[in-house]
Backbone as XML, in Angstrom:
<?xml version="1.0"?>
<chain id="A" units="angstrom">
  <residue number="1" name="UNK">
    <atom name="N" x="0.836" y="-1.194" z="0.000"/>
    <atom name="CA" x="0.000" y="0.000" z="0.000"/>
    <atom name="C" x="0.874" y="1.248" z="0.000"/>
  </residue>
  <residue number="2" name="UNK">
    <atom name="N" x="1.978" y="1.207" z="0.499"/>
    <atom name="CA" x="2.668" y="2.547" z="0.800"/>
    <atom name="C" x="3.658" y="2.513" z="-0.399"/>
  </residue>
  <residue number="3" name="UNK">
    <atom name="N" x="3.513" y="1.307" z="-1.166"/>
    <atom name="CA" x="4.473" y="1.644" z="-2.385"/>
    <atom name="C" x="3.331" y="2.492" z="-3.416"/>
  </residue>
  <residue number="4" name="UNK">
    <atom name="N" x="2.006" y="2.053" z="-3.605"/>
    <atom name="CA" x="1.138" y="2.620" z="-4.623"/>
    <atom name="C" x="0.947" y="4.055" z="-4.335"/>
  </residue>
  <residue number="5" name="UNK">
    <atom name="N" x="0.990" y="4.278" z="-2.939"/>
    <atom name="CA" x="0.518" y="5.683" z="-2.227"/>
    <atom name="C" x="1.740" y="6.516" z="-2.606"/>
  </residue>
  <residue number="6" name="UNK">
    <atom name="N" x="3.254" y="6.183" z="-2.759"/>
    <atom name="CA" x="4.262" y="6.616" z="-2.846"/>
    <atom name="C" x="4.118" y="7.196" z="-4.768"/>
  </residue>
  <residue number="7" name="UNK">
    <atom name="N" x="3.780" y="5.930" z="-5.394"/>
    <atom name="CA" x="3.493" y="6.494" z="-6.727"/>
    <atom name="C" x="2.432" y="7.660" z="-7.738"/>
  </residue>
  <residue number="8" name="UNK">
    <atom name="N" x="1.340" y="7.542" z="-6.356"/>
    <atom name="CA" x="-0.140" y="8.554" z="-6.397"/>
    <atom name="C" x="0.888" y="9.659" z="-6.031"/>
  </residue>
  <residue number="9" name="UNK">
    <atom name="N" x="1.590" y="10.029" z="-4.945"/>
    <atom name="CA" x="2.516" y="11.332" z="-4.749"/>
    <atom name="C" x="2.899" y="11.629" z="-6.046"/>
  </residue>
  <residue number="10" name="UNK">
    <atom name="N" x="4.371" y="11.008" z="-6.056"/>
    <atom name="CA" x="5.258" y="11.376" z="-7.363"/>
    <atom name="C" x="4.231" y="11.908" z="-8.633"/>
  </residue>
  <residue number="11" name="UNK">
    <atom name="N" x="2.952" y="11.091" z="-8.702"/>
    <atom name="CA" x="2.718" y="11.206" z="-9.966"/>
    <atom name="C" x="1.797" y="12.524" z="-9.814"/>
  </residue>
  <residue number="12" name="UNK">
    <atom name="N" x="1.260" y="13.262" z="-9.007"/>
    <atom name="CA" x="0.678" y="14.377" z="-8.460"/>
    <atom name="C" x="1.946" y="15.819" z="-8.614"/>
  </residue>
  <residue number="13" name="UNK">
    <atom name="N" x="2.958" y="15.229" z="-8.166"/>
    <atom name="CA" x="4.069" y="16.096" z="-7.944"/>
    <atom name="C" x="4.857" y="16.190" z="-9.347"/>
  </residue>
  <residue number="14" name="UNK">
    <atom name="N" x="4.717" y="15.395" z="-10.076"/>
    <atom name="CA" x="5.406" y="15.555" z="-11.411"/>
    <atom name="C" x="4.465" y="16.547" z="-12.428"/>
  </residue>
  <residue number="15" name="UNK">
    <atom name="N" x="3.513" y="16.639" z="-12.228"/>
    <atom name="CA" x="2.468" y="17.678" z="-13.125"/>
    <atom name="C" x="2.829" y="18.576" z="-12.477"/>
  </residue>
  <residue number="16" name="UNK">
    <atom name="N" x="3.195" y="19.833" z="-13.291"/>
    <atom name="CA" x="3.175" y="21.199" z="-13.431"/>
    <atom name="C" x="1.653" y="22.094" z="-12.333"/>
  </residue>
  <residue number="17" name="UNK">
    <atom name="N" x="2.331" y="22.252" z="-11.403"/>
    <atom name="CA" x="1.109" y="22.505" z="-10.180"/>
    <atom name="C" x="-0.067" y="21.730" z="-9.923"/>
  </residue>
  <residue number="18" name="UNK">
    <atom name="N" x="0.442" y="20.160" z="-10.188"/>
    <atom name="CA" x="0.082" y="19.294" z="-9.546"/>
    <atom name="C" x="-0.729" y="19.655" z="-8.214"/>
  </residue>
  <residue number="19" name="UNK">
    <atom name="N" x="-0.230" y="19.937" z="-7.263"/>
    <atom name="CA" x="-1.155" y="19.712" z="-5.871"/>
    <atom name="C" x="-1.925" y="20.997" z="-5.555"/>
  </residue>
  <residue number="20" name="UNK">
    <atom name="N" x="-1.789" y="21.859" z="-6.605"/>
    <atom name="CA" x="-2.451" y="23.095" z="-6.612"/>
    <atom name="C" x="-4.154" y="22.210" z="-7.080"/>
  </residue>
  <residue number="21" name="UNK">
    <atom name="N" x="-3.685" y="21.914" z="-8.052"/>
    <atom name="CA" x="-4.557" y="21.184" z="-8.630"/>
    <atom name="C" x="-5.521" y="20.512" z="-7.979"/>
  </residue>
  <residue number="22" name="UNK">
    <atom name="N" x="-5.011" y="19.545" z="-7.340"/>
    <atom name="CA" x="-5.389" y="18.299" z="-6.308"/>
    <atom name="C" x="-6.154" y="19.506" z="-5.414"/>
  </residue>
  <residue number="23" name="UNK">
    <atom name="N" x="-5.964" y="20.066" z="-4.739"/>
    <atom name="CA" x="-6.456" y="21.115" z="-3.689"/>
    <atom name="C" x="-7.942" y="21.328" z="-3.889"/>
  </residue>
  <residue number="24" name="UNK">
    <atom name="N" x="-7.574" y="21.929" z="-5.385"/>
    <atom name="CA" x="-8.800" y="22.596" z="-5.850"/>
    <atom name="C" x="-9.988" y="21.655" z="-6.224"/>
  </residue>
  <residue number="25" name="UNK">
    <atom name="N" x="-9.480" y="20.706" z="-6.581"/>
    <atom name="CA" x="-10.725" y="19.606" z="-6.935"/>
    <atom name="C" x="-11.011" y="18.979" z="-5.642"/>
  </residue>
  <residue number="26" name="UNK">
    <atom name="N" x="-10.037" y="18.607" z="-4.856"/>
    <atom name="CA" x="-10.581" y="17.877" z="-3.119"/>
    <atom name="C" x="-11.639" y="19.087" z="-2.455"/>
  </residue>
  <residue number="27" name="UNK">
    <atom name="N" x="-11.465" y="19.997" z="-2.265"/>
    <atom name="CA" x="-12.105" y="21.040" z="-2.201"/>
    <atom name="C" x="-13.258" y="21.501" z="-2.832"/>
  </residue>
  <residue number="28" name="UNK">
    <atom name="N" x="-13.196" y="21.225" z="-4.247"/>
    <atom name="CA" x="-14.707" y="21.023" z="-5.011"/>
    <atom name="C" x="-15.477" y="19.868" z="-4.410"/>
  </residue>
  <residue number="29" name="UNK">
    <atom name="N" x="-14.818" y="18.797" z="-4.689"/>
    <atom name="CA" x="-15.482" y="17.308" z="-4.415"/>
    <atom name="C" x="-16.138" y="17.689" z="-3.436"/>
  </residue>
  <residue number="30" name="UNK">
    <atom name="N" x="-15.361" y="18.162" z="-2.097"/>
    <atom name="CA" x="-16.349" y="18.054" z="-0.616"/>
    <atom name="C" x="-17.306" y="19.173" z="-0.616"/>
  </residue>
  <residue number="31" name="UNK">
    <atom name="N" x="-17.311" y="20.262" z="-1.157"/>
    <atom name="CA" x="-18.231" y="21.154" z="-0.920"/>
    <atom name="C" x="-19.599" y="20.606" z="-1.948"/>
  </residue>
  <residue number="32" name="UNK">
    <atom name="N" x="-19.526" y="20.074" z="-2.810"/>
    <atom name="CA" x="-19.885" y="19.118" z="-3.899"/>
    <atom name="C" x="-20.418" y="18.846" z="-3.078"/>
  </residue>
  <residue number="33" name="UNK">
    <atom name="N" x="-20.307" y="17.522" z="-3.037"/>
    <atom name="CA" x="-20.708" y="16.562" z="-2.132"/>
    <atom name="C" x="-22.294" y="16.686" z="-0.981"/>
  </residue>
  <residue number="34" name="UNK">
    <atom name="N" x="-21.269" y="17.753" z="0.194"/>
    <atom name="CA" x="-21.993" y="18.337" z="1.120"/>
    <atom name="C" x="-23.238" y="19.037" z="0.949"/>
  </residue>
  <residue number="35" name="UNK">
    <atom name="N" x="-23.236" y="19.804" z="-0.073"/>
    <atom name="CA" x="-24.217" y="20.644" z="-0.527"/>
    <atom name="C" x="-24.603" y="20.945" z="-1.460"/>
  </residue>
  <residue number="36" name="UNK">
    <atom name="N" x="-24.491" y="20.215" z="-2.371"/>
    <atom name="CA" x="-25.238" y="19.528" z="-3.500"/>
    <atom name="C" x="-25.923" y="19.108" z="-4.168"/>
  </residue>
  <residue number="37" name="UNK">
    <atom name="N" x="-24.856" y="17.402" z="-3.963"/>
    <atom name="CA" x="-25.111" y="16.145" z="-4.397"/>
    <atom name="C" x="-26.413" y="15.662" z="-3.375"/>
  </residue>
  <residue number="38" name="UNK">
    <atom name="N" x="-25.749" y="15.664" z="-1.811"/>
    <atom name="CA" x="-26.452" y="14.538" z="-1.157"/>
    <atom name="C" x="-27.871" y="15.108" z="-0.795"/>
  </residue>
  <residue number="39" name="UNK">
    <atom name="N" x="-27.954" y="16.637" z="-0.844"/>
    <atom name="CA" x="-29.085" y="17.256" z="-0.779"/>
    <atom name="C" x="-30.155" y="16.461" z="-2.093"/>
  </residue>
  <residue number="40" name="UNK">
    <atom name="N" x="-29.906" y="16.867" z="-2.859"/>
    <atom name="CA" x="-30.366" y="16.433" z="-4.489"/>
    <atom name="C" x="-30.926" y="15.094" z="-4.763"/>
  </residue>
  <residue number="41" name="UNK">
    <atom name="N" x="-29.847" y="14.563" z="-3.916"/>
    <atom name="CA" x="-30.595" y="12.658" z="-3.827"/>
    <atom name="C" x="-31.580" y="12.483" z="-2.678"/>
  </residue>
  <residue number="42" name="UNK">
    <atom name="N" x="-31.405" y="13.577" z="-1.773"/>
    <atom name="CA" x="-32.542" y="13.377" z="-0.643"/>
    <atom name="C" x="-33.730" y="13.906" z="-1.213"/>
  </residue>
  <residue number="43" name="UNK">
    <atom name="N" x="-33.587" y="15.063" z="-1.977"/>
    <atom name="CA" x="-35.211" y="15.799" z="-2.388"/>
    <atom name="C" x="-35.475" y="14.541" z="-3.467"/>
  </residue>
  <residue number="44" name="UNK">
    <atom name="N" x="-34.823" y="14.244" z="-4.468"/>
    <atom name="CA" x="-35.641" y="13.323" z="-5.233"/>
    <atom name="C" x="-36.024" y="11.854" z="-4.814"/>
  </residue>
  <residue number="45" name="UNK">
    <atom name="N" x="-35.401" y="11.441" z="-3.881"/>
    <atom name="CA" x="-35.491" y="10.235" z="-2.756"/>
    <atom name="C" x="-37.192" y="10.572" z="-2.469"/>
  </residue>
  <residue number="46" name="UNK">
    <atom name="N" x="-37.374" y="11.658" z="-1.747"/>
    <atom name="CA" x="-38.536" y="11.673" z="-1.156"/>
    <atom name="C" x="-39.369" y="12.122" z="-2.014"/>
  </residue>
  <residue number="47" name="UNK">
    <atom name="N" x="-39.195" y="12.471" z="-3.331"/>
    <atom name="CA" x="-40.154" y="13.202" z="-4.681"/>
    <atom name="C" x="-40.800" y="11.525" z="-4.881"/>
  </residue>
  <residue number="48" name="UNK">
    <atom name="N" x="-39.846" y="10.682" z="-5.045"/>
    <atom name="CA" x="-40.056" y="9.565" z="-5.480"/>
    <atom name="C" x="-40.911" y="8.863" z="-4.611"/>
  </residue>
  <residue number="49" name="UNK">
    <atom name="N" x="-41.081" y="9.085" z="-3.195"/>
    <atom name="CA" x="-41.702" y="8.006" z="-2.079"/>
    <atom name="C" x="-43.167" y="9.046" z="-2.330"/>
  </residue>
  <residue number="50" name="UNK">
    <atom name="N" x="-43.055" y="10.473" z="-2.477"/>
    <atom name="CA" x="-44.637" y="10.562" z="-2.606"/>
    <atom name="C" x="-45.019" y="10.554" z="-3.511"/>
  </residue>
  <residue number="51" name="UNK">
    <atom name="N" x="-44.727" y="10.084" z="-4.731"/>
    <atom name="CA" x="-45.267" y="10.246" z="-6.142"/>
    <atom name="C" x="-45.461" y="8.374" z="-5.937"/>
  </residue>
  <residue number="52" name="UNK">
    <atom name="N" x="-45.075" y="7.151" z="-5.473"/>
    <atom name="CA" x="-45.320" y="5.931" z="-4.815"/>
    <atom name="C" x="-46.401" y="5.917" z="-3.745"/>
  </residue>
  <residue number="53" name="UNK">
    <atom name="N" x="-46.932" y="7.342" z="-3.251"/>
    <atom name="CA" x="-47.639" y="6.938" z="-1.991"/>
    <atom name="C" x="-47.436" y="6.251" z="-1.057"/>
  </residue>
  <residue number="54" name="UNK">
    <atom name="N" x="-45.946" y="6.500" z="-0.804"/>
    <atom name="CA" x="-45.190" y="6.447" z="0.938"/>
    <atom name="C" x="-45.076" y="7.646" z="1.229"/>
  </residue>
  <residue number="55" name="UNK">
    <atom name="N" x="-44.842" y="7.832" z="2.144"/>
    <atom name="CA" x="-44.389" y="8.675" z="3.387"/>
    <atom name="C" x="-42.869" y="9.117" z="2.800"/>
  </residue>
  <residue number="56" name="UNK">
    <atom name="N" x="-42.871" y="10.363" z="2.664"/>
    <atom name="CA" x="-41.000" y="10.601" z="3.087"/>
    <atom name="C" x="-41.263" y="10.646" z="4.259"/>
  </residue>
  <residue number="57" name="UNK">
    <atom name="N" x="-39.778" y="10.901" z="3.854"/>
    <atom name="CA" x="-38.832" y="10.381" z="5.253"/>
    <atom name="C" x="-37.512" y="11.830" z="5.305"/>
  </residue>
  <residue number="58" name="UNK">
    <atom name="N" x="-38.102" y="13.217" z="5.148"/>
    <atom name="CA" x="-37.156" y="14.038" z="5.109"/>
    <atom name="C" x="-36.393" y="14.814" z="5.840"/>
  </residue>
  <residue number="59" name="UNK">
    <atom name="N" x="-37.391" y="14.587" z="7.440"/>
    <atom name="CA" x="-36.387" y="15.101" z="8.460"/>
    <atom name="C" x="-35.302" y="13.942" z="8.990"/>
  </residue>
  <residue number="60" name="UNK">
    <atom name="N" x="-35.854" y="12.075" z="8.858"/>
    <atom name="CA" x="-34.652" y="11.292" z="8.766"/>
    <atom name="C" x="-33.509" y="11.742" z="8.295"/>
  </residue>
  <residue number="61" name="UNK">
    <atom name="N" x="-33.802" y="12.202" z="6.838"/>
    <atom name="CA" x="-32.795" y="12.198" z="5.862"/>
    <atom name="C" x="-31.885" y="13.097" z="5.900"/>
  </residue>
  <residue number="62" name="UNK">
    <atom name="N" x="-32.876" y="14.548" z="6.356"/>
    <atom name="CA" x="-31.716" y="15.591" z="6.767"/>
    <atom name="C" x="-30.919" y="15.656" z="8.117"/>
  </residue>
  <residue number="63" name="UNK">
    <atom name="N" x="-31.121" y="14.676" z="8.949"/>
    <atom name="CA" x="-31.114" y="15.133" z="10.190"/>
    <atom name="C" x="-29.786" y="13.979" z="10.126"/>
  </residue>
  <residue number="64" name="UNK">
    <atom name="N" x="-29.770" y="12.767" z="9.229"/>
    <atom name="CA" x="-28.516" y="11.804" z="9.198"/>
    <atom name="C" x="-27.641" y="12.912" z="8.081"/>
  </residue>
  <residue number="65" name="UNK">
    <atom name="N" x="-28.189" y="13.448" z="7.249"/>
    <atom name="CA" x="-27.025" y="14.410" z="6.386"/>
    <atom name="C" x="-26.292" y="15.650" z="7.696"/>
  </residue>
  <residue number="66" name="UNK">
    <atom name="N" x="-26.642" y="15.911" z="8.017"/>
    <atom name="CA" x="-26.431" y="17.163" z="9.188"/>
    <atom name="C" x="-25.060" y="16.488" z="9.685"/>
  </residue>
  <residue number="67" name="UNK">
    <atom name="N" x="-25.265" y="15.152" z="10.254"/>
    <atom name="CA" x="-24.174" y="14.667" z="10.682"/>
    <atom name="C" x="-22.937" y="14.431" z="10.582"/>
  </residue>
  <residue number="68" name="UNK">
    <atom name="N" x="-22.901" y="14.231" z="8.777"/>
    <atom name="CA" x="-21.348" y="14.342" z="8.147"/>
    <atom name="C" x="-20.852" y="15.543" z="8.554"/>
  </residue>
  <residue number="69" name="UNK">
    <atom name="N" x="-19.505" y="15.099" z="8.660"/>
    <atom name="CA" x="-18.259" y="16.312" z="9.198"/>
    <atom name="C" x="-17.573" y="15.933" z="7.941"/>
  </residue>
  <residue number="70" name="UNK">
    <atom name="N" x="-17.047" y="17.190" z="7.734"/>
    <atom name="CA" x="-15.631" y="17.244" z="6.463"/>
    <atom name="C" x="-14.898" y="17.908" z="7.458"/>
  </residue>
  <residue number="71" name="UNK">
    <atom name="N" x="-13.712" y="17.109" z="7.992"/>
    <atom name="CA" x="-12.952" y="17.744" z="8.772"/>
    <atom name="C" x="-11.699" y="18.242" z="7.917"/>
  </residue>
  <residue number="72" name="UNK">
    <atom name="N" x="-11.248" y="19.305" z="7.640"/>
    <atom name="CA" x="-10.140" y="19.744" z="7.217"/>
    <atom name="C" x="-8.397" y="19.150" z="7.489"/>
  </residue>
  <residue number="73" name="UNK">
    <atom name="N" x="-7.592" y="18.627" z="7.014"/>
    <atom name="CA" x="-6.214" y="18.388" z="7.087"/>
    <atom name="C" x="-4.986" y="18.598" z="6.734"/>
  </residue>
  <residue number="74" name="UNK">
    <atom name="N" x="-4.305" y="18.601" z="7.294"/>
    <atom name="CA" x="-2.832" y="18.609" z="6.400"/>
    <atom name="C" x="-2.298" y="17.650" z="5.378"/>
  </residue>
  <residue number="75" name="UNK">
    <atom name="N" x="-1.684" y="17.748" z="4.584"/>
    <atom name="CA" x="-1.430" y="16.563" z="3.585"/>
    <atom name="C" x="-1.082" y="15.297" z="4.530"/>
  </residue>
  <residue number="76" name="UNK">
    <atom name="N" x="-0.284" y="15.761" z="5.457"/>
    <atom name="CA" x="0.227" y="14.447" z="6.257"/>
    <atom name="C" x="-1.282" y="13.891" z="6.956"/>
  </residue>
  <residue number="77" name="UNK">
    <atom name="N" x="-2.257" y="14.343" z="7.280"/>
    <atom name="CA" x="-3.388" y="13.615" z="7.611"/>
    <atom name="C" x="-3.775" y="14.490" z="8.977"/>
  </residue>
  <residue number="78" name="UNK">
    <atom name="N" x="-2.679" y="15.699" z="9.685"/>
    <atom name="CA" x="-2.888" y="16.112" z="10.783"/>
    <atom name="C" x="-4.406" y="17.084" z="10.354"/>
  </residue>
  <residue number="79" name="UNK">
    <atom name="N" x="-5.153" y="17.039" z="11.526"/>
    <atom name="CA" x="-6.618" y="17.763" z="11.447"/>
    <atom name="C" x="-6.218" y="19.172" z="12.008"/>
  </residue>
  <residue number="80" name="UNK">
    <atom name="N" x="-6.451" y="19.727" z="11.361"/>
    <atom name="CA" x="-6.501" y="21.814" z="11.206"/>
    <atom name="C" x="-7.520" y="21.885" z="12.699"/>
  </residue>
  <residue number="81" name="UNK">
    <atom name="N" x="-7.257" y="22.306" z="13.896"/>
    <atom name="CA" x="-7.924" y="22.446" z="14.590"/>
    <atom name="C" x="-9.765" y="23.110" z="14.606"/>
  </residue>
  <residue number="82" name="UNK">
    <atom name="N" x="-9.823" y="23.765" z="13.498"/>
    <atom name="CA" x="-10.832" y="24.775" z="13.567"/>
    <atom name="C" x="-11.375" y="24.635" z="11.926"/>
  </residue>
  <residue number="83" name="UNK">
    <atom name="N" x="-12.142" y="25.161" z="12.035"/>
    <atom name="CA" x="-13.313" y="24.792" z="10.431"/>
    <atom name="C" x="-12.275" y="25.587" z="9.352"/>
  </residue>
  <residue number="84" name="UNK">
    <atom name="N" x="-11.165" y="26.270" z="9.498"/>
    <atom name="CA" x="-10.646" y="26.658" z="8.125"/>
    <atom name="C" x="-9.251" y="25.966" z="7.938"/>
  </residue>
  <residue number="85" name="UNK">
    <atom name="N" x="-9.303" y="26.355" z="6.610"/>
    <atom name="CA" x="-7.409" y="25.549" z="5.804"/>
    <atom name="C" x="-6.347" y="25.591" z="6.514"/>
  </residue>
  <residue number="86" name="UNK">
    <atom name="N" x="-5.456" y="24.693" z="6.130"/>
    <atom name="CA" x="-4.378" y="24.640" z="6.728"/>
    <atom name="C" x="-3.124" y="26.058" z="6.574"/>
  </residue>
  <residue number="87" name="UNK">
    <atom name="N" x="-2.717" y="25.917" z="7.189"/>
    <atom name="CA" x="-2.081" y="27.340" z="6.581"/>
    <atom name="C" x="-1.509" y="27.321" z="5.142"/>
  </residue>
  <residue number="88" name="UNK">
    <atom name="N" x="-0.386" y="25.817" z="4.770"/>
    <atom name="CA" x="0.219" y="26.140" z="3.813"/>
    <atom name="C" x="-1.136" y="25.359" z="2.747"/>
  </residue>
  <residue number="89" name="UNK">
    <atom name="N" x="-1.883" y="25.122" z="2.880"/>
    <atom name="CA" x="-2.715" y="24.541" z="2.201"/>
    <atom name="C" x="-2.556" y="24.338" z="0.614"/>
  </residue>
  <residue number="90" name="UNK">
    <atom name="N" x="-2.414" y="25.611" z="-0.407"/>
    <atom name="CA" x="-2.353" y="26.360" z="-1.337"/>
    <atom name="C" x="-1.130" y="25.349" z="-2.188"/>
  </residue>
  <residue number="91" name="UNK">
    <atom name="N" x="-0.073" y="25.628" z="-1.306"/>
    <atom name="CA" x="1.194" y="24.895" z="-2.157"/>
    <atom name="C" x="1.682" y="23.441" z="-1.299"/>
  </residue>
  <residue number="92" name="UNK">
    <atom name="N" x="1.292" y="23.182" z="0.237"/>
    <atom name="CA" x="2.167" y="22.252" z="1.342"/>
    <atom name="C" x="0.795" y="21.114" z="0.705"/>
  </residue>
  <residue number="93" name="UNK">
    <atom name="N" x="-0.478" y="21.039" z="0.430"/>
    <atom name="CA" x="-1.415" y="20.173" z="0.260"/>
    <atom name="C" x="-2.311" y="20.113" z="1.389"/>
  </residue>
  <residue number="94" name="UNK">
    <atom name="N" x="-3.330" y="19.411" z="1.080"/>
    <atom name="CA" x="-4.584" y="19.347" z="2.601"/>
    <atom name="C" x="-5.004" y="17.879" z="1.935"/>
  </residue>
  <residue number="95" name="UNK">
    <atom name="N" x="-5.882" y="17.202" z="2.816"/>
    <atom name="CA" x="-6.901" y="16.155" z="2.799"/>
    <atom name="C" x="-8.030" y="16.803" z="3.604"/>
  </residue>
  <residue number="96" name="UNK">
    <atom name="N" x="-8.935" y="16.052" z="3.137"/>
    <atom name="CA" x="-10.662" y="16.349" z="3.889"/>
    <atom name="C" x="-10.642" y="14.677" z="4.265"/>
  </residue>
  <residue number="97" name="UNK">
    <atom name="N" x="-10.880" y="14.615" z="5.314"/>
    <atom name="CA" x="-11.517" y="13.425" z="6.347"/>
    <atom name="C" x="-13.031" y="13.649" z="6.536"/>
  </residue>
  <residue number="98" name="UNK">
    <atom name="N" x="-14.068" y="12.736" z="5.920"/>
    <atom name="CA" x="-14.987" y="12.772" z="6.394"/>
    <atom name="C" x="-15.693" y="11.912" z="7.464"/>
  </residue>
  <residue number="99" name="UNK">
    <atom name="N" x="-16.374" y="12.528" z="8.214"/>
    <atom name="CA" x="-16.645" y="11.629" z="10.011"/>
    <atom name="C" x="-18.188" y="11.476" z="9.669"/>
  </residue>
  <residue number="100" name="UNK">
    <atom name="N" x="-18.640" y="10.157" z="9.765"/>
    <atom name="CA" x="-20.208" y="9.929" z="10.147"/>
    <atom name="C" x="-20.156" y="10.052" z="8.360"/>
  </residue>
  <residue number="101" name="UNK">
    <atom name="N" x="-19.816" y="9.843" z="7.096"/>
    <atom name="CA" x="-20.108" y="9.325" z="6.296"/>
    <atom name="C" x="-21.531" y="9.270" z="5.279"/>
  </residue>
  <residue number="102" name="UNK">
    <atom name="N" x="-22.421" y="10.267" z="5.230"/>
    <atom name="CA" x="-24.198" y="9.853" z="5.275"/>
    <atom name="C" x="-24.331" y="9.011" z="4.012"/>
  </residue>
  <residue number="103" name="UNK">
    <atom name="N" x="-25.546" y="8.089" z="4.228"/>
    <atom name="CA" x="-25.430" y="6.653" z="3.729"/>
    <atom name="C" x="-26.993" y="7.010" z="3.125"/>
  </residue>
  <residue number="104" name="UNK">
    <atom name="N" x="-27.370" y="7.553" z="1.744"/>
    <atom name="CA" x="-29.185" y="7.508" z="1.413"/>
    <atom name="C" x="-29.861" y="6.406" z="1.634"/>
  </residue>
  <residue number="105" name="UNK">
    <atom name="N" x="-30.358" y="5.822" z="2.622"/>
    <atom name="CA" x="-31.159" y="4.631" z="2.650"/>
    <atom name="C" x="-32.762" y="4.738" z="2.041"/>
  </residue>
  <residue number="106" name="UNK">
    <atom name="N" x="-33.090" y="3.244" z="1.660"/>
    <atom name="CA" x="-34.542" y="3.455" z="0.707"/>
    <atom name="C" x="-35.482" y="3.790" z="1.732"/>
  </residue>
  <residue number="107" name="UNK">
    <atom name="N" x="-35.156" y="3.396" z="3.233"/>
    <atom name="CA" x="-35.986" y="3.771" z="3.918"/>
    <atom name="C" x="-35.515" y="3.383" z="5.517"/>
  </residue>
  <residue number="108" name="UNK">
    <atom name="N" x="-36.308" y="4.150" z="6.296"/>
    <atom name="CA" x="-35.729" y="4.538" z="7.964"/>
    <atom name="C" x="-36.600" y="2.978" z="8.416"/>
  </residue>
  <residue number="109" name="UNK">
    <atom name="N" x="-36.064" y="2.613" z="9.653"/>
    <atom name="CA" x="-36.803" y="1.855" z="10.233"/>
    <atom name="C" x="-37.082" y="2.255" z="11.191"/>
  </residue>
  <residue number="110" name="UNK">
    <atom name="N" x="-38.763" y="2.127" z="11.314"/>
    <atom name="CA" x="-39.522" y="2.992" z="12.506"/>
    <atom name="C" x="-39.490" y="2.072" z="13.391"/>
  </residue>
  <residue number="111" name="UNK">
    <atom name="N" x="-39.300" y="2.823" z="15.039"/>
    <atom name="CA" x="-39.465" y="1.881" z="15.930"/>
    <atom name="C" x="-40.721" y="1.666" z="16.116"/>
  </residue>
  <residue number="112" name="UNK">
    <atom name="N" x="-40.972" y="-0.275" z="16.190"/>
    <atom name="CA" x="-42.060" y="-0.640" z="16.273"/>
    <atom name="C" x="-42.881" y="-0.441" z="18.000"/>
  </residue>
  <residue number="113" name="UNK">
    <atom name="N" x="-44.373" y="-0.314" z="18.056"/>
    <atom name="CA" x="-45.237" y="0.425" z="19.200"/>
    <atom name="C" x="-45.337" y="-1.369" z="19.314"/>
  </residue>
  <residue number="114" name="UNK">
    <atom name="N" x="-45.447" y="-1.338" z="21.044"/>
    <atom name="CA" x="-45.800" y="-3.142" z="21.211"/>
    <atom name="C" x="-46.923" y="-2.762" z="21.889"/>
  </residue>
  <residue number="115" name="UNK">
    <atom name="N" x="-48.460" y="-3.584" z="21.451"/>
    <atom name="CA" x="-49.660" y="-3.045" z="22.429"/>
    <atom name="C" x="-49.358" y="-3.962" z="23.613"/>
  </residue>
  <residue number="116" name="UNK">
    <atom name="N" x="-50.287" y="-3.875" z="24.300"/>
    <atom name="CA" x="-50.161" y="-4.734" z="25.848"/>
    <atom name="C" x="-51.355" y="-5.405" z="25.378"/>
  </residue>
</chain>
């Protein structure tokens, strides 16, 4: 693994502002992502359950999206204490770590009521 990871470097670092590069798209991807994408699959997720005559499910959905963290990093993997970039970010590199992951499920499972 640390030989392929060694070759993903070099081959990042051999392009002509290579990790400038890398920056800018890791940085697209997660803001992407966050506020977006997963929004976009939740509204049509639940377009789809009432146009089926189910129930959404949209405060589930937002309330498990809420949860992802994009935690900010240093190339080496160290976490930026606070919600902004690393200092050398620009030219030294960053990673985004994401925590809690949100997963679109087809559907929540309600807790079941037991009568007496």
């Amino acid at each position: 693994i640390e030989n392929r990871l060694e070759k993903i470097e070099e081959a990042w670092e051999s392009i002509l502002y290579g990790l400038v590069i890398r920056n800018f798209v890791i940085l697209f991807q997660s803001i992407f992502r966050k506020y977006i994408l997963l929004p976009s699959l939740i509204i049509t997720k639940n377009i789809i359950c009432i146009l089926l005559f189910q129930n959404p499910e949209w405060s589930e959905d937002f309330r498990d999206w809420r949860k992802e963290i994009h935690v900010k990093c240093t190339y080496q993997g160290v976490p930026t204490g606070s919600n902004a970039l690393p200092i050398d970010w620009f030219w030294g590199g960053l990673q985004i770590r994401v925590l809690h992951p949100f997963v679109l499920k087809p559907w929540h499972n309600k807790p079941k009521v037991r009568s007496t």
